[in-house]
Structures are given as structure tokens and as C-alpha cells.
Amino acid sequence: MELGALRPGALVVAPGQPDLFLGTRRLSLNIACPWPTSMVLRFDGPAAGPQAFRFDRQGRFTVGLSNARLDGKPVSLASAQRPAEASASHLMAPGQSLVVLARDLPAKGRFFSAQVEIDTHLPVSATRVRDETSVEGRGRFELLPGE
């Protein structure tokens, strides 16, 4: 996901705040499988703590899923480690996976979709550069083999 150019005059830094919030970006995640599949998802990327992924050397970004649907029907999401704690939206955590649930049970289907929200934070100190500088975060969604 491209954030575009960050220009010093456009960056709003609140006094006393160590981080600069670069905003929320939204996109759609769509998965199509040839046959009904257990939907267990993971976002794979370098960790920046227990709930975030690394953005450049010092920043972080979070990845959240909401409005999940399986074969056109609303479903809930839960950490594979705590499936009893299902909800309509869920933050993805490094090293952990999410299971798609229908009626509180792991669900199988062919078509999964969800809204992805990415919040990006960069330390104010990282914005003090002399020349144009690229900053980036990397990661990818994975559909894990189910039972």
C-alpha cells in the first residue's frame, strides 16, 4: 500500500507526542478458493511489538479486519489461540492467526471478503531528514491450511 509523499508542511505533529499518526488506509481483501476451505488467516510481516508490524526502522502499523463475509454471509473473527473471543472486527497480531467463524464454529467456504484497515505511526524523530527518504513496511496475507 502506497502512502504517498510526506511533506514537512503537511505533517501535523501534536506538541509532546512522540509519534506521528499517518492516517488510516482502507482496502478490500478478497479470497477465492476452488472448493470449500477452512478460512484461517495470518498477516505475515516483521513484528513491532505484540500488536503491530514494523514500519521502516522505528515506526509501526496495525492491520485490522472488519465486515467479514464468507460466501456472502456475515461471519465473525477470532484469534486461533482464543476462538471463544469472536467479534465482528479483529486486529491481526504478529505470529498469530485468525479463524473465520459462523455460529461460533470454524467455517468453510469458497469466497471470503473483509475490509482491511491499516493505521501507520512514525516517530517524530524519523521525519527529520535532509533529503527525500523512503520509508516502508512490508507484509502479506496468508490463507493457512485448515483441517
PDB file of C-alpha atoms in Angstrom:
ATOM      1  CA  MET A   1       0.000   0.000   0.000  1.00  0.00           C
ATOM      2  CA  GLU A   2       1.422   3.334  -1.039  1.00  0.00           C
ATOM      3  CA  LEU A   3       1.163   6.208   1.439  1.00  0.00           C
ATOM      4  CA  GLY A   4       2.482   8.795  -0.997  1.00  0.00           C
ATOM      5  CA  ALA A   5       4.897  11.625  -0.331  1.00  0.00           C
ATOM      6  CA  LEU A   6       5.042  13.060   3.165  1.00  0.00           C
ATOM      7  CA  ARG A   7       5.846  16.753   3.036  1.00  0.00           C
ATOM      8  CA  PRO A   8       7.071  18.592   6.154  1.00  0.00           C
ATOM      9  CA  GLY A   9       4.420  21.325   5.901  1.00  0.00           C
ATOM     10  CA  ALA A  10       1.642  18.748   5.675  1.00  0.00           C
ATOM     11  CA  LEU A  11       2.677  16.796   8.770  1.00  0.00           C
ATOM     12  CA  VAL A  12       0.733  17.772  11.875  1.00  0.00           C
ATOM     13  CA  VAL A  13       2.696  16.981  14.994  1.00  0.00           C
ATOM     14  CA  ALA A  14       0.993  17.464  18.350  1.00  0.00           C
ATOM     15  CA  PRO A  15       3.339  19.010  20.940  1.00  0.00           C
ATOM     16  CA  GLY A  16       4.741  16.402  23.297  1.00  0.00           C
ATOM     17  CA  GLN A  17       3.657  13.450  21.150  1.00  0.00           C
ATOM     18  CA  PRO A  18       6.466  11.026  20.252  1.00  0.00           C
ATOM     19  CA  ASP A  19       4.618   9.557  17.243  1.00  0.00           C
ATOM     20  CA  LEU A  20       3.080  10.962  14.118  1.00  0.00           C
ATOM     21  CA  PHE A  21      -0.155   9.248  13.032  1.00  0.00           C
ATOM     22  CA  LEU A  22      -0.098   8.952   9.238  1.00  0.00           C
ATOM     23  CA  GLY A  23      -3.771   8.096   8.985  1.00  0.00           C
ATOM     24  CA  THR A  24      -5.936   5.083   8.261  1.00  0.00           C
ATOM     25  CA  ARG A  25      -5.876   3.417   4.867  1.00  0.00           C
ATOM     26  CA  ARG A  26      -8.679   1.090   3.830  1.00  0.00           C
ATOM     27  CA  LEU A  27      -8.701  -1.654   1.255  1.00  0.00           C
ATOM     28  CA  SER A  28     -10.607  -4.829   0.472  1.00  0.00           C
ATOM     29  CA  LEU A  29      -9.311  -8.342   0.987  1.00  0.00           C
ATOM     30  CA  ASN A  30     -10.876 -10.985  -1.262  1.00  0.00           C
ATOM     31  CA  ILE A  31     -10.045 -14.697  -1.282  1.00  0.00           C
ATOM     32  CA  ALA A  32     -11.482 -17.147  -3.817  1.00  0.00           C
ATOM     33  CA  CYS A  33     -10.911 -20.893  -3.436  1.00  0.00           C
ATOM     34  CA  PRO A  34     -11.884 -23.614  -5.940  1.00  0.00           C
ATOM     35  CA  TRP A  35     -13.605 -25.678  -3.205  1.00  0.00           C
ATOM     36  CA  PRO A  36     -14.891 -25.043   0.350  1.00  0.00           C
ATOM     37  CA  THR A  37     -11.887 -24.310   2.535  1.00  0.00           C
ATOM     38  CA  SER A  38     -11.352 -23.634   6.244  1.00  0.00           C
ATOM     39  CA  MET A  39     -10.564 -19.953   6.455  1.00  0.00           C
ATOM     40  CA  VAL A  40      -7.624 -19.373   8.777  1.00  0.00           C
ATOM     41  CA  LEU A  41      -5.750 -16.158   8.000  1.00  0.00           C
ATOM     42  CA  ARG A  42      -2.448 -14.658   9.036  1.00  0.00           C
ATOM     43  CA  PHE A  43      -0.700 -11.402   8.230  1.00  0.00           C
ATOM     44  CA  ASP A  44       2.999 -12.165   7.905  1.00  0.00           C
ATOM     45  CA  GLY A  45       5.425  -9.307   8.464  1.00  0.00           C
ATOM     46  CA  PRO A  46       8.200  -8.149  10.802  1.00  0.00           C
ATOM     47  CA  ALA A  47       6.843  -7.510  14.305  1.00  0.00           C
ATOM     48  CA  ALA A  48       6.993  -4.184  16.133  1.00  0.00           C
ATOM     49  CA  GLY A  49       5.640  -5.372  19.461  1.00  0.00           C
ATOM     50  CA  PRO A  50       2.786  -7.749  20.256  1.00  0.00           C
ATOM     51  CA  GLN A  51       0.044  -5.909  18.292  1.00  0.00           C
ATOM     52  CA  ALA A  52       1.865  -4.146  15.441  1.00  0.00           C
ATOM     53  CA  PHE A  53       4.136  -4.654  12.457  1.00  0.00           C
ATOM     54  CA  ARG A  54       7.335  -2.767  11.668  1.00  0.00           C
ATOM     55  CA  PHE A  55       7.132   0.348   9.506  1.00  0.00           C
ATOM     56  CA  ASP A  56      10.625   1.462   8.496  1.00  0.00           C
ATOM     57  CA  ARG A  57      13.209   1.121  11.266  1.00  0.00           C
ATOM     58  CA  GLN A  58      11.310   2.837  14.064  1.00  0.00           C
ATOM     59  CA  GLY A  59       7.637   3.048  13.098  1.00  0.00           C
ATOM     60  CA  ARG A  60       4.754   0.633  13.282  1.00  0.00           C
ATOM     61  CA  PHE A  61       1.471  -0.199  11.610  1.00  0.00           C
ATOM     62  CA  THR A  62      -1.547  -2.193  12.672  1.00  0.00           C
ATOM     63  CA  VAL A  63      -3.757  -4.329  10.456  1.00  0.00           C
ATOM     64  CA  GLY A  64      -7.412  -4.759  11.334  1.00  0.00           C
ATOM     65  CA  LEU A  65     -10.144  -6.773   9.626  1.00  0.00           C
ATOM     66  CA  SER A  66     -13.854  -5.979   9.745  1.00  0.00           C
ATOM     67  CA  ASN A  67     -17.075  -6.600   7.809  1.00  0.00           C
ATOM     68  CA  ALA A  68     -16.011 -10.184   7.100  1.00  0.00           C
ATOM     69  CA  ARG A  69     -18.209 -12.292   4.829  1.00  0.00           C
ATOM     70  CA  LEU A  70     -17.949 -15.912   3.757  1.00  0.00           C
ATOM     71  CA  ASP A  71     -19.876 -16.919   0.647  1.00  0.00           C
ATOM     72  CA  GLY A  72     -21.814 -13.669   1.000  1.00  0.00           C
ATOM     73  CA  LYS A  73     -22.885 -14.200   4.625  1.00  0.00           C
ATOM     74  CA  PRO A  74     -21.579 -12.243   7.642  1.00  0.00           C
ATOM     75  CA  VAL A  75     -19.088 -14.129   9.810  1.00  0.00           C
ATOM     76  CA  SER A  76     -17.092 -13.370  12.937  1.00  0.00           C
ATOM     77  CA  LEU A  77     -13.340 -13.479  13.505  1.00  0.00           C
ATOM     78  CA  ALA A  78     -11.343 -14.841  16.418  1.00  0.00           C
ATOM     79  CA  SER A  79      -7.752 -15.493  17.309  1.00  0.00           C
ATOM     80  CA  ALA A  80      -6.957 -19.138  16.586  1.00  0.00           C
ATOM     81  CA  GLN A  81      -5.468 -19.248  20.098  1.00  0.00           C
ATOM     82  CA  ARG A  82      -8.743 -17.939  21.663  1.00  0.00           C
ATOM     83  CA  PRO A  83     -11.656 -18.905  19.404  1.00  0.00           C
ATOM     84  CA  ALA A  84     -14.211 -18.227  22.162  1.00  0.00           C
ATOM     85  CA  GLU A  85     -13.433 -14.485  21.886  1.00  0.00           C
ATOM     86  CA  ALA A  86     -15.060 -13.903  18.496  1.00  0.00           C
ATOM     87  CA  SER A  87     -16.029 -10.450  17.229  1.00  0.00           C
ATOM     88  CA  ALA A  88     -17.086  -8.676  14.049  1.00  0.00           C
ATOM     89  CA  SER A  89     -13.703  -6.947  13.798  1.00  0.00           C
ATOM     90  CA  HIS A  90     -10.270  -8.069  14.865  1.00  0.00           C
ATOM     91  CA  LEU A  91      -6.721  -6.719  14.983  1.00  0.00           C
ATOM     92  CA  MET A  92      -4.138  -9.030  13.439  1.00  0.00           C
ATOM     93  CA  ALA A  93      -1.148  -9.751  15.676  1.00  0.00           C
ATOM     94  CA  PRO A  94       2.329 -10.844  14.597  1.00  0.00           C
ATOM     95  CA  GLY A  95       2.755 -14.611  14.713  1.00  0.00           C
ATOM     96  CA  GLN A  96      -0.935 -15.249  15.314  1.00  0.00           C
ATOM     97  CA  SER A  97      -3.719 -16.325  13.008  1.00  0.00           C
ATOM     98  CA  LEU A  98      -7.422 -15.550  12.784  1.00  0.00           C
ATOM     99  CA  VAL A  99     -10.098 -18.143  12.262  1.00  0.00           C
ATOM    100  CA  VAL A 100     -13.350 -17.352  10.467  1.00  0.00           C
ATOM    101  CA  LEU A 101     -16.381 -18.461  12.475  1.00  0.00           C
ATOM    102  CA  ALA A 102     -20.018 -18.986  11.566  1.00  0.00           C
ATOM    103  CA  ARG A 103     -22.319 -19.564  14.561  1.00  0.00           C
ATOM    104  CA  ASP A 104     -19.213 -19.781  16.781  1.00  0.00           C
ATOM    105  CA  LEU A 105     -17.765 -22.713  14.792  1.00  0.00           C
ATOM    106  CA  PRO A 106     -14.860 -22.736  12.310  1.00  0.00           C
ATOM    107  CA  ALA A 107     -16.334 -22.080   8.882  1.00  0.00           C
ATOM    108  CA  LYS A 108     -15.569 -23.423   5.429  1.00  0.00           C
ATOM    109  CA  GLY A 109     -16.380 -21.600   2.243  1.00  0.00           C
ATOM    110  CA  ARG A 110     -15.164 -20.623  -1.201  1.00  0.00           C
ATOM    111  CA  PHE A 111     -15.307 -16.819  -1.149  1.00  0.00           C
ATOM    112  CA  PHE A 112     -14.063 -14.679   1.740  1.00  0.00           C
ATOM    113  CA  SER A 113     -14.040 -10.898   1.848  1.00  0.00           C
ATOM    114  CA  ALA A 114     -13.247  -8.318   4.522  1.00  0.00           C
ATOM    115  CA  GLN A 115     -12.374  -4.668   4.898  1.00  0.00           C
ATOM    116  CA  VAL A 116      -8.756  -4.068   5.897  1.00  0.00           C
ATOM    117  CA  GLU A 117      -7.782  -1.002   7.930  1.00  0.00           C
ATOM    118  CA  ILE A 118      -4.126  -0.083   8.244  1.00  0.00           C
ATOM    119  CA  ASP A 119      -3.052   2.550  10.793  1.00  0.00           C
ATOM    120  CA  THR A 120       0.509   3.787  10.439  1.00  0.00           C
ATOM    121  CA  HIS A 121       2.638   5.580  13.052  1.00  0.00           C
ATOM    122  CA  LEU A 122       6.108   7.028  12.650  1.00  0.00           C
ATOM    123  CA  PRO A 123       8.258   8.598  15.382  1.00  0.00           C
ATOM    124  CA  VAL A 124       8.526  12.357  15.003  1.00  0.00           C
ATOM    125  CA  SER A 125      12.327  11.957  15.063  1.00  0.00           C
ATOM    126  CA  ALA A 126      12.130   9.855  11.867  1.00  0.00           C
ATOM    127  CA  THR A 127      10.637  12.809   9.972  1.00  0.00           C
ATOM    128  CA  ARG A 128      13.740  14.951  10.466  1.00  0.00           C
ATOM    129  CA  VAL A 129      15.623  14.168   7.261  1.00  0.00           C
ATOM    130  CA  ARG A 130      17.673  16.315   4.882  1.00  0.00           C
ATOM    131  CA  ASP A 131      16.755  14.638   1.609  1.00  0.00           C
ATOM    132  CA  GLU A 132      13.879  12.652   0.191  1.00  0.00           C
ATOM    133  CA  THR A 133      13.779   9.428   2.160  1.00  0.00           C
ATOM    134  CA  SER A 134      11.736   6.313   1.541  1.00  0.00           C
ATOM    135  CA  VAL A 135      10.082   4.573   4.455  1.00  0.00           C
ATOM    136  CA  GLU A 136       8.224   1.314   4.091  1.00  0.00           C
ATOM    137  CA  GLY A 137       6.550  -1.531   5.871  1.00  0.00           C
ATOM    138  CA  ARG A 138       6.030  -4.944   4.368  1.00  0.00           C
ATOM    139  CA  GLY A 139       3.710  -7.831   4.947  1.00  0.00           C
ATOM    140  CA  ARG A 140       1.337 -10.214   3.248  1.00  0.00           C
ATOM    141  CA  PHE A 141      -1.874 -12.031   3.972  1.00  0.00           C
ATOM    142  CA  GLU A 142      -1.720 -15.824   4.028  1.00  0.00           C
ATOM    143  CA  LEU A 143      -4.508 -18.382   3.926  1.00  0.00           C
ATOM    144  CA  LEU A 144      -3.291 -21.205   6.151  1.00  0.00           C
ATOM    145  CA  PRO A 145      -4.072 -24.867   5.551  1.00  0.00           C
ATOM    146  CA  GLY A 146      -7.115 -25.872   7.589  1.00  0.00           C
ATOM    147  CA  GLU A 147      -8.416 -29.176   8.790  1.00  0.00           C
TER     148      GLU A 147
END
